Amino acid sequence: MNKRHILVAAAALSLSALCSAQSADRPLRIVTSFSPGGPVDFVARTLAEQLGRELKRPVIVDNKPGANGAIGALETLRAEPDGSTLWITSVGAAAIHPSLLDKPPYDTLHDFAPVSLVANNVEVLVVGAKDPAADAAGFIQTAKAQKDPTPMASSGSGSIPHLALIQLEESTGAKFLHVPYKGMAPAFTDLMGGQVRGVFADVAAIMPHVRGGRLKAIGIAADARHPSLPDVKTFKEQGIRAVDTNNWYALFAPARTPPAVVQQLNAAVRAAIARPDVSARLLQGGAEPRSSTPQELAALLKADTDKWAALIKSRNIKADQ
C-alpha cells in the first residue's frame, strides 16, 4: 500500500469514527411513515429494542404518517446524514408512490442510501367468513360468471392491494370494480359488512381477523406459502400466474450518510433480525423476518420501482387526492 492509499484509508477511518462519536451521544431515531399500531410500526418497534442493544445506544420510533409516506421520507431527508436517523418504509412509499405523482417530492433511488431489508409482507386475498369460495380459483370462477364486475376494496389507488388486484384481473380475465378506501381499516369494515367481496392485504394486517373468524384467506400472492397460513395455497398453486406482489419493509438513511456508517448500521440490523426472539415475534405478527446487504436492497428497490412504474403507466393510475 503506497502513501496515498494509507492517507485515504486513514481519512475514511477518521470520518467513520467522527460520525460514530457524533451520533452515539443521542438516540437513533427510526422515522416511520405510518401510524402507531399498524404493521410497519409493529416491525419498527420489534426491531428497535434489539437494535439498541446491538448499537449500545437508545433507539426510538418516531411516527410521521401522512401524504402516502412522503411526510416520513422528507422528515428523514431533513436530518443530518450521520446515521442518527433512519426511515423505515414499505415498498409503497419507497418504490411505488413516486411513480403516481407528476412531481414527486423525493426520489428514493437517489435521495436515500439503502441500509437493509427488515421484513417481507406478502399480500393475501381475503373474503368474508361466509363467502362461498373455498379458494382463489373458486372465487375467480364465480366472479367471471357474474354479469357485473365484482366489487373489490383496496387501501387506495396505487396501493399494493390495488396493484395486486390489477395483476389478478389481467392474469384471469375476471372483471372487478375497484373501490378505494382511505386505509385498510374501513376496507375491512365494508368487507365484513358485505359491501365489497374481497381485498388484498398484508398477512400482518389480516391475521387478527382470520384468527377471529371474521375473514377467510383464499390465496397467497407469493412463490411460497406463508408460515402463518400454511393451509392457504399460493395463486400459482391454484393455476393463477403473475400475481406476485411483495410488500417488503426496509430501512434507509439519507443519501450522504458515509458508507462506513451504513455498513455499521447494516451489521447491527442483520444481527438484531437474526435473534430467535426477534424473528419469532415478527413471525407471530405475520411479518417474515428478512435482512439484506445494502447492495441487495438497492437492486430490489430498482427492480420494483421499474416493475410498478410500468404497470402504473399502462393503467394511468394516479394517487388519491
PDB file of C-alpha atoms in Angstrom:
ATOM      1  CA  MET A   1       0.000   0.000   0.000  1.00  0.00           C
ATOM      2  CA  ASN A   2       1.506   3.393  -1.032  1.00  0.00           C
ATOM      3  CA  LYS A   3       1.431   6.605   0.959  1.00  0.00           C
ATOM      4  CA  ARG A   4      -1.625   7.953  -0.877  1.00  0.00           C
ATOM      5  CA  HIS A   5      -3.660   4.811  -0.143  1.00  0.00           C
ATOM      6  CA  ILE A   6      -2.662   4.978   3.509  1.00  0.00           C
ATOM      7  CA  LEU A   7      -3.819   8.618   3.754  1.00  0.00           C
ATOM      8  CA  VAL A   8      -7.157   7.819   2.064  1.00  0.00           C
ATOM      9  CA  ALA A   9      -7.770   4.865   4.377  1.00  0.00           C
ATOM     10  CA  ALA A  10      -6.881   6.925   7.435  1.00  0.00           C
ATOM     11  CA  ALA A  11      -9.259   9.696   6.348  1.00  0.00           C
ATOM     12  CA  ALA A  12     -12.093   7.195   5.888  1.00  0.00           C
ATOM     13  CA  LEU A  13     -11.498   5.717   9.329  1.00  0.00           C
ATOM     14  CA  SER A  14     -11.385   9.170  10.880  1.00  0.00           C
ATOM     15  CA  LEU A  15     -14.652  10.129   9.211  1.00  0.00           C
ATOM     16  CA  SER A  16     -16.311   6.932  10.400  1.00  0.00           C
ATOM     17  CA  ALA A  17     -15.055   7.489  13.948  1.00  0.00           C
ATOM     18  CA  LEU A  18     -16.213  11.115  13.889  1.00  0.00           C
ATOM     19  CA  CYS A  19     -19.704  10.188  12.672  1.00  0.00           C
ATOM     20  CA  SER A  20     -19.954   7.413  15.257  1.00  0.00           C
ATOM     21  CA  ALA A  21     -18.840   9.761  18.026  1.00  0.00           C
ATOM     22  CA  GLN A  22     -21.310  12.440  16.953  1.00  0.00           C
ATOM     23  CA  SER A  23     -24.280  10.087  16.611  1.00  0.00           C
ATOM     24  CA  ALA A  24     -23.607   7.920  19.666  1.00  0.00           C
ATOM     25  CA  ASP A  25     -24.360  10.858  22.022  1.00  0.00           C
ATOM     26  CA  ARG A  26     -28.049  10.814  21.038  1.00  0.00           C
ATOM     27  CA  PRO A  27     -30.662   8.171  20.307  1.00  0.00           C
ATOM     28  CA  LEU A  28     -31.004   6.607  16.903  1.00  0.00           C
ATOM     29  CA  ARG A  29     -34.356   7.727  15.504  1.00  0.00           C
ATOM     30  CA  ILE A  30     -36.350   5.416  13.230  1.00  0.00           C
ATOM     31  CA  VAL A  31     -38.883   7.519  11.341  1.00  0.00           C
ATOM     32  CA  THR A  32     -41.910   5.575  10.135  1.00  0.00           C
ATOM     33  CA  SER A  33     -44.371   6.909   7.582  1.00  0.00           C
ATOM     34  CA  PHE A  34     -47.259   5.110   9.266  1.00  0.00           C
ATOM     35  CA  SER A  35     -49.428   5.490  12.351  1.00  0.00           C
ATOM     36  CA  PRO A  36     -48.817   3.703  15.679  1.00  0.00           C
ATOM     37  CA  GLY A  37     -50.287   0.225  15.888  1.00  0.00           C
ATOM     38  CA  GLY A  38     -50.001  -0.651  12.197  1.00  0.00           C
ATOM     39  CA  PRO A  39     -47.846  -3.384  10.621  1.00  0.00           C
ATOM     40  CA  VAL A  40     -44.844  -1.149   9.811  1.00  0.00           C
ATOM     41  CA  ASP A  41     -44.946   0.407  13.273  1.00  0.00           C
ATOM     42  CA  PHE A  42     -45.070  -3.083  14.801  1.00  0.00           C
ATOM     43  CA  VAL A  43     -41.972  -4.161  12.857  1.00  0.00           C
ATOM     44  CA  ALA A  44     -40.149  -0.929  13.734  1.00  0.00           C
ATOM     45  CA  ARG A  45     -40.811  -1.299  17.466  1.00  0.00           C
ATOM     46  CA  THR A  46     -39.978  -5.005  17.467  1.00  0.00           C
ATOM     47  CA  LEU A  47     -36.646  -4.227  15.807  1.00  0.00           C
ATOM     48  CA  ALA A  48     -35.833  -1.080  17.827  1.00  0.00           C
ATOM     49  CA  GLU A  49     -35.287  -2.723  21.202  1.00  0.00           C
ATOM     50  CA  GLN A  50     -32.747  -5.280  19.977  1.00  0.00           C
ATOM     51  CA  LEU A  51     -31.140  -2.795  17.599  1.00  0.00           C
ATOM     52  CA  GLY A  52     -30.440  -0.565  20.586  1.00  0.00           C
ATOM     53  CA  ARG A  53     -28.613  -3.436  22.260  1.00  0.00           C
ATOM     54  CA  GLU A  54     -26.563  -4.101  19.134  1.00  0.00           C
ATOM     55  CA  LEU A  55     -25.563  -0.443  18.761  1.00  0.00           C
ATOM     56  CA  LYS A  56     -25.283   0.236  22.503  1.00  0.00           C
ATOM     57  CA  ARG A  57     -27.446   3.351  22.229  1.00  0.00           C
ATOM     58  CA  PRO A  58     -31.162   4.113  22.626  1.00  0.00           C
ATOM     59  CA  VAL A  59     -33.377   3.624  19.575  1.00  0.00           C
ATOM     60  CA  ILE A  60     -36.715   5.432  19.342  1.00  0.00           C
ATOM     61  CA  VAL A  61     -39.550   5.131  16.826  1.00  0.00           C
ATOM     62  CA  ASP A  62     -40.930   8.429  15.536  1.00  0.00           C
ATOM     63  CA  ASN A  63     -44.282   8.165  13.719  1.00  0.00           C
ATOM     64  CA  LYS A  64     -44.737  10.668  10.885  1.00  0.00           C
ATOM     65  CA  PRO A  65     -47.772   9.410   8.939  1.00  0.00           C
ATOM     66  CA  GLY A  66     -49.433  11.118   6.008  1.00  0.00           C
ATOM     67  CA  ALA A  67     -49.147  12.000   2.321  1.00  0.00           C
ATOM     68  CA  ASN A  68     -48.706   8.339   1.356  1.00  0.00           C
ATOM     69  CA  GLY A  69     -45.334   8.160   3.085  1.00  0.00           C
ATOM     70  CA  ALA A  70     -43.908  11.493   1.923  1.00  0.00           C
ATOM     71  CA  ILE A  71     -44.014  13.148   5.356  1.00  0.00           C
ATOM     72  CA  GLY A  72     -41.807  10.463   6.887  1.00  0.00           C
ATOM     73  CA  ALA A  73     -39.482  10.446   3.888  1.00  0.00           C
ATOM     74  CA  LEU A  74     -38.961  14.207   3.922  1.00  0.00           C
ATOM     75  CA  GLU A  75     -38.518  14.208   7.698  1.00  0.00           C
ATOM     76  CA  THR A  76     -35.627  11.773   7.246  1.00  0.00           C
ATOM     77  CA  LEU A  77     -34.070  13.798   4.457  1.00  0.00           C
ATOM     78  CA  ARG A  78     -34.037  16.891   6.685  1.00  0.00           C
ATOM     79  CA  ALA A  79     -31.905  15.055   9.265  1.00  0.00           C
ATOM     80  CA  GLU A  80     -28.106  15.105   9.425  1.00  0.00           C
ATOM     81  CA  PRO A  81     -26.677  12.251   7.289  1.00  0.00           C
ATOM     82  CA  ASP A  82     -24.656  10.840  10.179  1.00  0.00           C
ATOM     83  CA  GLY A  83     -26.507   7.600  10.939  1.00  0.00           C
ATOM     84  CA  SER A  84     -28.710   9.121  13.650  1.00  0.00           C
ATOM     85  CA  THR A  85     -31.929   8.998  11.613  1.00  0.00           C
ATOM     86  CA  LEU A  86     -33.297   6.132   9.531  1.00  0.00           C
ATOM     87  CA  TRP A  87     -36.516   5.779   7.550  1.00  0.00           C
ATOM     88  CA  ILE A  88     -38.493   2.542   7.785  1.00  0.00           C
ATOM     89  CA  THR A  89     -40.991   2.167   4.997  1.00  0.00           C
ATOM     90  CA  SER A  90     -42.956  -0.292   2.949  1.00  0.00           C
ATOM     91  CA  VAL A  91     -42.436  -0.840  -0.765  1.00  0.00           C
ATOM     92  CA  GLY A  92     -45.359   1.528  -1.412  1.00  0.00           C
ATOM     93  CA  ALA A  93     -43.739   4.707  -0.148  1.00  0.00           C
ATOM     94  CA  ALA A  94     -40.290   3.664  -1.403  1.00  0.00           C
ATOM     95  CA  ALA A  95     -40.874   2.209  -4.870  1.00  0.00           C
ATOM     96  CA  ILE A  96     -44.474   2.953  -5.884  1.00  0.00           C
ATOM     97  CA  HIS A  97     -45.753   6.316  -4.652  1.00  0.00           C
ATOM     98  CA  PRO A  98     -43.217   8.493  -6.538  1.00  0.00           C
ATOM     99  CA  SER A  99     -44.471   6.980  -9.826  1.00  0.00           C
ATOM    100  CA  LEU A 100     -48.048   8.032  -9.019  1.00  0.00           C
ATOM    101  CA  LEU A 101     -47.172  11.736  -8.996  1.00  0.00           C
ATOM    102  CA  ASP A 102     -46.247  14.157 -11.778  1.00  0.00           C
ATOM    103  CA  LYS A 103     -43.804  15.925  -9.436  1.00  0.00           C
ATOM    104  CA  PRO A 104     -42.781  13.529  -6.632  1.00  0.00           C
ATOM    105  CA  PRO A 105     -41.304  15.237  -3.545  1.00  0.00           C
ATOM    106  CA  TYR A 106     -38.435  12.720  -3.333  1.00  0.00           C
ATOM    107  CA  ASP A 107     -36.641  10.105  -5.405  1.00  0.00           C
ATOM    108  CA  THR A 108     -35.866   7.066  -3.289  1.00  0.00           C
ATOM    109  CA  LEU A 109     -33.254   5.750  -5.732  1.00  0.00           C
ATOM    110  CA  HIS A 110     -31.142   8.915  -5.453  1.00  0.00           C
ATOM    111  CA  ASP A 111     -32.149  10.630  -2.190  1.00  0.00           C
ATOM    112  CA  PHE A 112     -31.647   7.655   0.148  1.00  0.00           C
ATOM    113  CA  ALA A 113     -28.925   5.151   0.995  1.00  0.00           C
ATOM    114  CA  PRO A 114     -30.293   1.605   1.377  1.00  0.00           C
ATOM    115  CA  VAL A 115     -29.433   0.020   4.751  1.00  0.00           C
ATOM    116  CA  SER A 116     -31.250  -3.319   4.944  1.00  0.00           C
ATOM    117  CA  LEU A 117     -34.471  -5.163   4.372  1.00  0.00           C
ATOM    118  CA  VAL A 118     -36.204  -5.983   7.645  1.00  0.00           C
ATOM    119  CA  ALA A 119     -39.303  -7.962   6.654  1.00  0.00           C
ATOM    120  CA  ASN A 120     -41.372  -9.374   3.834  1.00  0.00           C
ATOM    121  CA  ASN A 121     -45.123  -8.948   3.945  1.00  0.00           C
ATOM    122  CA  VAL A 122     -46.751 -10.839   1.120  1.00  0.00           C
ATOM    123  CA  GLU A 123     -50.269  -9.970   0.056  1.00  0.00           C
ATOM    124  CA  VAL A 124     -53.184 -12.297   0.713  1.00  0.00           C
ATOM    125  CA  LEU A 125     -56.615 -12.243  -0.905  1.00  0.00           C
ATOM    126  CA  VAL A 126     -59.258 -12.345   1.820  1.00  0.00           C
ATOM    127  CA  VAL A 127     -63.049 -12.554   1.644  1.00  0.00           C
ATOM    128  CA  GLY A 128     -65.816 -12.513   4.211  1.00  0.00           C
ATOM    129  CA  ALA A 129     -66.064 -15.500   6.530  1.00  0.00           C
ATOM    130  CA  LYS A 130     -69.358 -16.606   4.921  1.00  0.00           C
ATOM    131  CA  ASP A 131     -68.182 -16.233   1.323  1.00  0.00           C
ATOM    132  CA  PRO A 132     -68.857 -19.489  -0.583  1.00  0.00           C
ATOM    133  CA  ALA A 133     -65.423 -19.513  -2.255  1.00  0.00           C
ATOM    134  CA  ALA A 134     -63.082 -22.076  -0.699  1.00  0.00           C
ATOM    135  CA  ASP A 135     -60.041 -20.757  -2.574  1.00  0.00           C
ATOM    136  CA  ALA A 136     -58.970 -18.153  -5.128  1.00  0.00           C
ATOM    137  CA  ALA A 137     -59.714 -20.449  -8.077  1.00  0.00           C
ATOM    138  CA  GLY A 138     -63.328 -20.817  -6.931  1.00  0.00           C
ATOM    139  CA  PHE A 139     -63.546 -17.094  -6.277  1.00  0.00           C
ATOM    140  CA  ILE A 140     -62.424 -16.297  -9.827  1.00  0.00           C
ATOM    141  CA  GLN A 141     -64.833 -18.847 -11.277  1.00  0.00           C
ATOM    142  CA  THR A 142     -67.847 -17.210  -9.625  1.00  0.00           C
ATOM    143  CA  ALA A 143     -66.575 -13.692 -10.398  1.00  0.00           C
ATOM    144  CA  LYS A 144     -66.309 -14.499 -14.118  1.00  0.00           C
ATOM    145  CA  ALA A 145     -69.828 -15.943 -14.092  1.00  0.00           C
ATOM    146  CA  GLN A 146     -71.301 -12.653 -12.834  1.00  0.00           C
ATOM    147  CA  LYS A 147     -72.824 -10.182 -15.285  1.00  0.00           C
ATOM    148  CA  ASP A 148     -71.470  -7.140 -13.430  1.00  0.00           C
ATOM    149  CA  PRO A 149     -67.898  -6.548 -12.230  1.00  0.00           C
ATOM    150  CA  THR A 150     -67.202  -7.873  -8.723  1.00  0.00           C
ATOM    151  CA  PRO A 151     -66.670  -5.009  -6.203  1.00  0.00           C
ATOM    152  CA  MET A 152     -63.214  -5.249  -4.630  1.00  0.00           C
ATOM    153  CA  ALA A 153     -61.715  -2.996  -1.985  1.00  0.00           C
ATOM    154  CA  SER A 154     -58.225  -1.548  -1.668  1.00  0.00           C
ATOM    155  CA  SER A 155     -56.460   0.793   0.726  1.00  0.00           C
ATOM    156  CA  GLY A 156     -56.214   3.462  -2.002  1.00  0.00           C
ATOM    157  CA  SER A 157     -55.447   3.991  -5.672  1.00  0.00           C
ATOM    158  CA  GLY A 158     -51.900   2.898  -6.488  1.00  0.00           C
ATOM    159  CA  SER A 159     -51.511   0.962  -3.245  1.00  0.00           C
ATOM    160  CA  ILE A 160     -50.063  -2.544  -3.252  1.00  0.00           C
ATOM    161  CA  PRO A 161     -53.576  -4.034  -2.718  1.00  0.00           C
ATOM    162  CA  HIS A 162     -54.799  -2.097  -5.767  1.00  0.00           C
ATOM    163  CA  LEU A 163     -51.857  -3.209  -7.927  1.00  0.00           C
ATOM    164  CA  ALA A 164     -52.315  -6.813  -6.796  1.00  0.00           C
ATOM    165  CA  LEU A 165     -55.969  -6.584  -7.856  1.00  0.00           C
ATOM    166  CA  ILE A 166     -54.904  -5.362 -11.309  1.00  0.00           C
ATOM    167  CA  GLN A 167     -52.465  -8.275 -11.599  1.00  0.00           C
ATOM    168  CA  LEU A 168     -55.268 -10.702 -10.700  1.00  0.00           C
ATOM    169  CA  GLU A 169     -57.596  -9.119 -13.253  1.00  0.00           C
ATOM    170  CA  GLU A 170     -55.003  -9.240 -16.027  1.00  0.00           C
ATOM    171  CA  SER A 171     -53.991 -12.796 -15.178  1.00  0.00           C
ATOM    172  CA  THR A 172     -57.505 -14.270 -15.080  1.00  0.00           C
ATOM    173  CA  GLY A 173     -59.700 -12.075 -17.269  1.00  0.00           C
ATOM    174  CA  ALA A 174     -62.122 -11.524 -14.393  1.00  0.00           C
ATOM    175  CA  LYS A 175     -63.761  -8.097 -14.177  1.00  0.00           C
ATOM    176  CA  PHE A 176     -63.514  -6.156 -10.925  1.00  0.00           C
ATOM    177  CA  LEU A 177     -64.957  -2.868  -9.727  1.00  0.00           C
ATOM    178  CA  HIS A 178     -62.174  -1.155  -7.773  1.00  0.00           C
ATOM    179  CA  VAL A 179     -63.439   0.517  -4.590  1.00  0.00           C
ATOM    180  CA  PRO A 180     -60.600   2.517  -2.990  1.00  0.00           C
ATOM    181  CA  TYR A 181     -60.683   3.365   0.727  1.00  0.00           C
ATOM    182  CA  LYS A 182     -58.572   5.669   2.860  1.00  0.00           C
ATOM    183  CA  GLY A 183     -56.650   2.872   4.531  1.00  0.00           C
ATOM    184  CA  MET A 184     -57.255  -0.791   5.257  1.00  0.00           C
ATOM    185  CA  ALA A 185     -59.447  -0.438   8.381  1.00  0.00           C
ATOM    186  CA  PRO A 186     -62.541   0.921   6.557  1.00  0.00           C
ATOM    187  CA  ALA A 187     -61.956  -1.566   3.729  1.00  0.00           C
ATOM    188  CA  PHE A 188     -62.093  -4.435   6.226  1.00  0.00           C
ATOM    189  CA  THR A 189     -65.240  -2.985   7.795  1.00  0.00           C
ATOM    190  CA  ASP A 190     -67.089  -2.917   4.475  1.00  0.00           C
ATOM    191  CA  LEU A 191     -65.759  -6.339   3.500  1.00  0.00           C
ATOM    192  CA  MET A 192     -67.138  -7.835   6.689  1.00  0.00           C
ATOM    193  CA  GLY A 193     -70.389  -5.933   6.091  1.00  0.00           C
ATOM    194  CA  GLY A 194     -70.777  -7.328   2.573  1.00  0.00           C
ATOM    195  CA  GLN A 195     -70.419  -4.045   0.654  1.00  0.00           C
ATOM    196  CA  VAL A 196     -67.391  -5.446  -1.226  1.00  0.00           C
ATOM    197  CA  ARG A 197     -66.442  -9.043  -1.873  1.00  0.00           C
ATOM    198  CA  GLY A 198     -62.678  -9.163  -1.341  1.00  0.00           C
ATOM    199  CA  VAL A 199     -59.446  -7.288  -0.717  1.00  0.00           C
ATOM    200  CA  PHE A 200     -55.712  -7.905  -0.887  1.00  0.00           C
ATOM    201  CA  ALA A 201     -53.874  -7.111   2.347  1.00  0.00           C
ATOM    202  CA  ASP A 202     -50.664  -7.832   4.247  1.00  0.00           C
ATOM    203  CA  VAL A 203     -50.539 -11.047   6.251  1.00  0.00           C
ATOM    204  CA  ALA A 204     -49.825  -8.956   9.351  1.00  0.00           C
ATOM    205  CA  ALA A 205     -52.991  -6.916   8.803  1.00  0.00           C
ATOM    206  CA  ILE A 206     -55.354  -9.817   8.163  1.00  0.00           C
ATOM    207  CA  MET A 207     -54.183 -12.259  10.843  1.00  0.00           C
ATOM    208  CA  PRO A 208     -56.305 -10.902  13.754  1.00  0.00           C
ATOM    209  CA  HIS A 209     -59.429 -11.059  11.563  1.00  0.00           C
ATOM    210  CA  VAL A 210     -58.641 -14.529  10.187  1.00  0.00           C
ATOM    211  CA  ARG A 211     -57.905 -15.876  13.667  1.00  0.00           C
ATOM    212  CA  GLY A 212     -61.103 -14.251  14.935  1.00  0.00           C
ATOM    213  CA  GLY A 213     -63.192 -15.927  12.210  1.00  0.00           C
ATOM    214  CA  ARG A 214     -64.246 -12.627  10.585  1.00  0.00           C
ATOM    215  CA  LEU A 215     -62.303 -13.046   7.329  1.00  0.00           C
ATOM    216  CA  LYS A 216     -61.162 -16.007   5.228  1.00  0.00           C
ATOM    217  CA  ALA A 217     -57.802 -16.144   3.403  1.00  0.00           C
ATOM    218  CA  ILE A 218     -58.049 -17.790  -0.033  1.00  0.00           C
ATOM    219  CA  GLY A 219     -54.841 -17.021  -1.932  1.00  0.00           C
ATOM    220  CA  ILE A 220     -51.197 -16.066  -1.286  1.00  0.00           C
ATOM    221  CA  ALA A 221     -49.569 -13.658  -3.780  1.00  0.00           C
ATOM    222  CA  ALA A 222     -46.059 -15.118  -3.475  1.00  0.00           C
ATOM    223  CA  ASP A 223     -43.959 -18.030  -4.678  1.00  0.00           C
ATOM    224  CA  ALA A 224     -44.392 -19.971  -1.449  1.00  0.00           C
ATOM    225  CA  ARG A 225     -46.995 -20.396   1.265  1.00  0.00           C
ATOM    226  CA  HIS A 226     -46.742 -18.237   4.340  1.00  0.00           C
ATOM    227  CA  PRO A 227     -45.703 -19.871   7.632  1.00  0.00           C
ATOM    228  CA  SER A 228     -48.576 -18.141   9.450  1.00  0.00           C
ATOM    229  CA  LEU A 229     -51.097 -19.520   6.895  1.00  0.00           C
ATOM    230  CA  PRO A 230     -49.694 -22.933   5.938  1.00  0.00           C
ATOM    231  CA  ASP A 231     -53.006 -24.251   4.583  1.00  0.00           C
ATOM    232  CA  VAL A 232     -53.627 -21.342   2.203  1.00  0.00           C
ATOM    233  CA  LYS A 233     -52.380 -22.100  -1.313  1.00  0.00           C
ATOM    234  CA  THR A 234     -50.446 -19.645  -3.450  1.00  0.00           C
ATOM    235  CA  PHE A 235     -52.104 -18.313  -6.606  1.00  0.00           C
ATOM    236  CA  LYS A 236     -49.575 -20.258  -8.651  1.00  0.00           C
ATOM    237  CA  GLU A 237     -50.618 -23.494  -6.923  1.00  0.00           C
ATOM    238  CA  GLN A 238     -54.181 -22.703  -7.961  1.00  0.00           C
ATOM    239  CA  GLY A 239     -53.273 -22.215 -11.616  1.00  0.00           C
ATOM    240  CA  ILE A 240     -53.225 -18.396 -11.460  1.00  0.00           C
ATOM    241  CA  ARG A 241     -49.920 -16.866 -12.513  1.00  0.00           C
ATOM    242  CA  ALA A 242     -48.403 -13.361 -12.489  1.00  0.00           C
ATOM    243  CA  VAL A 243     -49.804 -12.300  -9.109  1.00  0.00           C
ATOM    244  CA  ASP A 244     -46.532 -11.657  -7.319  1.00  0.00           C
ATOM    245  CA  THR A 245     -46.779  -8.678  -5.004  1.00  0.00           C
ATOM    246  CA  ASN A 246     -44.271  -8.338  -2.194  1.00  0.00           C
ATOM    247  CA  ASN A 247     -44.851  -5.557   0.316  1.00  0.00           C
ATOM    248  CA  TRP A 248     -41.344  -5.548   1.791  1.00  0.00           C
ATOM    249  CA  TYR A 249     -40.284  -3.278   4.637  1.00  0.00           C
ATOM    250  CA  ALA A 250     -36.802  -1.760   4.702  1.00  0.00           C
ATOM    251  CA  LEU A 251     -34.562   0.801   6.362  1.00  0.00           C
ATOM    252  CA  PHE A 252     -32.986   3.721   4.509  1.00  0.00           C
ATOM    253  CA  ALA A 253     -30.640   6.540   5.530  1.00  0.00           C
ATOM    254  CA  PRO A 254     -30.169   9.945   3.867  1.00  0.00           C
ATOM    255  CA  ALA A 255     -28.071   9.551   0.719  1.00  0.00           C
ATOM    256  CA  ARG A 256     -24.990  11.392   2.018  1.00  0.00           C
ATOM    257  CA  THR A 257     -24.572   9.088   5.014  1.00  0.00           C
ATOM    258  CA  PRO A 258     -20.950   7.781   4.907  1.00  0.00           C
ATOM    259  CA  PRO A 259     -20.715   4.204   3.561  1.00  0.00           C
ATOM    260  CA  ALA A 260     -18.838   3.072   6.671  1.00  0.00           C
ATOM    261  CA  VAL A 261     -21.734   4.234   8.856  1.00  0.00           C
ATOM    262  CA  VAL A 262     -24.252   2.489   6.586  1.00  0.00           C
ATOM    263  CA  GLN A 263     -22.255  -0.745   6.889  1.00  0.00           C
ATOM    264  CA  GLN A 264     -22.185  -0.418  10.688  1.00  0.00           C
ATOM    265  CA  LEU A 265     -25.962   0.043  10.771  1.00  0.00           C
ATOM    266  CA  ASN A 266     -26.461  -2.842   8.359  1.00  0.00           C
ATOM    267  CA  ALA A 267     -24.433  -5.204  10.550  1.00  0.00           C
ATOM    268  CA  ALA A 268     -26.460  -4.206  13.615  1.00  0.00           C
ATOM    269  CA  VAL A 269     -29.805  -4.631  11.819  1.00  0.00           C
ATOM    270  CA  ARG A 270     -28.850  -8.062  10.486  1.00  0.00           C
ATOM    271  CA  ALA A 271     -27.676  -9.192  13.918  1.00  0.00           C
ATOM    272  CA  ALA A 272     -30.921  -7.981  15.504  1.00  0.00           C
ATOM    273  CA  ILE A 273     -33.155  -9.741  12.972  1.00  0.00           C
ATOM    274  CA  ALA A 274     -31.131 -12.957  13.340  1.00  0.00           C
ATOM    275  CA  ARG A 275     -32.031 -13.135  17.035  1.00  0.00           C
ATOM    276  CA  PRO A 276     -34.510 -16.014  17.534  1.00  0.00           C
ATOM    277  CA  ASP A 277     -36.736 -13.993  19.867  1.00  0.00           C
ATOM    278  CA  VAL A 278     -36.960 -11.085  17.406  1.00  0.00           C
ATOM    279  CA  SER A 279     -37.661 -13.394  14.457  1.00  0.00           C
ATOM    280  CA  ALA A 280     -40.312 -15.272  16.434  1.00  0.00           C
ATOM    281  CA  ARG A 281     -42.088 -12.075  17.415  1.00  0.00           C
ATOM    282  CA  LEU A 282     -42.091 -10.807  13.829  1.00  0.00           C
ATOM    283  CA  LEU A 283     -43.467 -14.114  12.552  1.00  0.00           C
ATOM    284  CA  GLN A 284     -46.153 -14.135  15.218  1.00  0.00           C
ATOM    285  CA  GLY A 285     -47.271 -10.736  13.938  1.00  0.00           C
ATOM    286  CA  GLY A 286     -47.396 -12.016  10.352  1.00  0.00           C
ATOM    287  CA  ALA A 287     -44.148 -10.488   9.076  1.00  0.00           C
ATOM    288  CA  GLU A 288     -41.430 -12.710   7.623  1.00  0.00           C
ATOM    289  CA  PRO A 289     -38.019 -11.620   9.001  1.00  0.00           C
ATOM    290  CA  ARG A 290     -35.689 -10.759   6.132  1.00  0.00           C
ATOM    291  CA  SER A 291     -32.423  -8.827   6.140  1.00  0.00           C
ATOM    292  CA  SER A 292     -30.086  -7.968   3.265  1.00  0.00           C
ATOM    293  CA  THR A 293     -26.929  -6.160   2.296  1.00  0.00           C
ATOM    294  CA  PRO A 294     -27.309  -2.524   1.202  1.00  0.00           C
ATOM    295  CA  GLN A 295     -26.461  -3.623  -2.340  1.00  0.00           C
ATOM    296  CA  GLU A 296     -29.203  -6.280  -2.362  1.00  0.00           C
ATOM    297  CA  LEU A 297     -31.758  -3.747  -1.139  1.00  0.00           C
ATOM    298  CA  ALA A 298     -30.635  -1.249  -3.802  1.00  0.00           C
ATOM    299  CA  ALA A 299     -31.158  -3.867  -6.525  1.00  0.00           C
ATOM    300  CA  LEU A 300     -34.598  -4.807  -5.167  1.00  0.00           C
ATOM    301  CA  LEU A 301     -35.633  -1.150  -4.963  1.00  0.00           C
ATOM    302  CA  LYS A 302     -34.595  -0.541  -8.577  1.00  0.00           C
ATOM    303  CA  ALA A 303     -36.350  -3.682  -9.849  1.00  0.00           C
ATOM    304  CA  ASP A 304     -39.612  -2.942  -8.018  1.00  0.00           C
ATOM    305  CA  THR A 305     -39.552   0.746  -8.958  1.00  0.00           C
ATOM    306  CA  ASP A 306     -39.319  -0.227 -12.642  1.00  0.00           C
ATOM    307  CA  LYS A 307     -41.887  -3.029 -12.323  1.00  0.00           C
ATOM    308  CA  TRP A 308     -44.589  -0.980 -10.621  1.00  0.00           C
ATOM    309  CA  ALA A 309     -43.900   2.167 -12.676  1.00  0.00           C
ATOM    310  CA  ALA A 310     -44.619   0.172 -15.860  1.00  0.00           C
ATOM    311  CA  LEU A 311     -47.966  -1.078 -14.508  1.00  0.00           C
ATOM    312  CA  ILE A 312     -48.930   2.356 -13.184  1.00  0.00           C
ATOM    313  CA  LYS A 313     -48.154   3.956 -16.535  1.00  0.00           C
ATOM    314  CA  SER A 314     -50.038   1.301 -18.525  1.00  0.00           C
ATOM    315  CA  ARG A 315     -53.185   1.861 -16.430  1.00  0.00           C
ATOM    316  CA  ASN A 316     -52.693   5.642 -15.987  1.00  0.00           C
ATOM    317  CA  ILE A 317     -53.083   5.315 -12.219  1.00  0.00           C
ATOM    318  CA  LYS A 318     -52.865   8.459 -10.116  1.00  0.00           C
ATOM    319  CA  ALA A 319     -52.570   8.856  -6.359  1.00  0.00           C
ATOM    320  CA  ASP A 320     -55.700   9.602  -4.356  1.00  0.00           C
ATOM    321  CA  GLN A 321     -56.050  13.305  -3.659  1.00  0.00           C
TER     322      GLN A 321
END
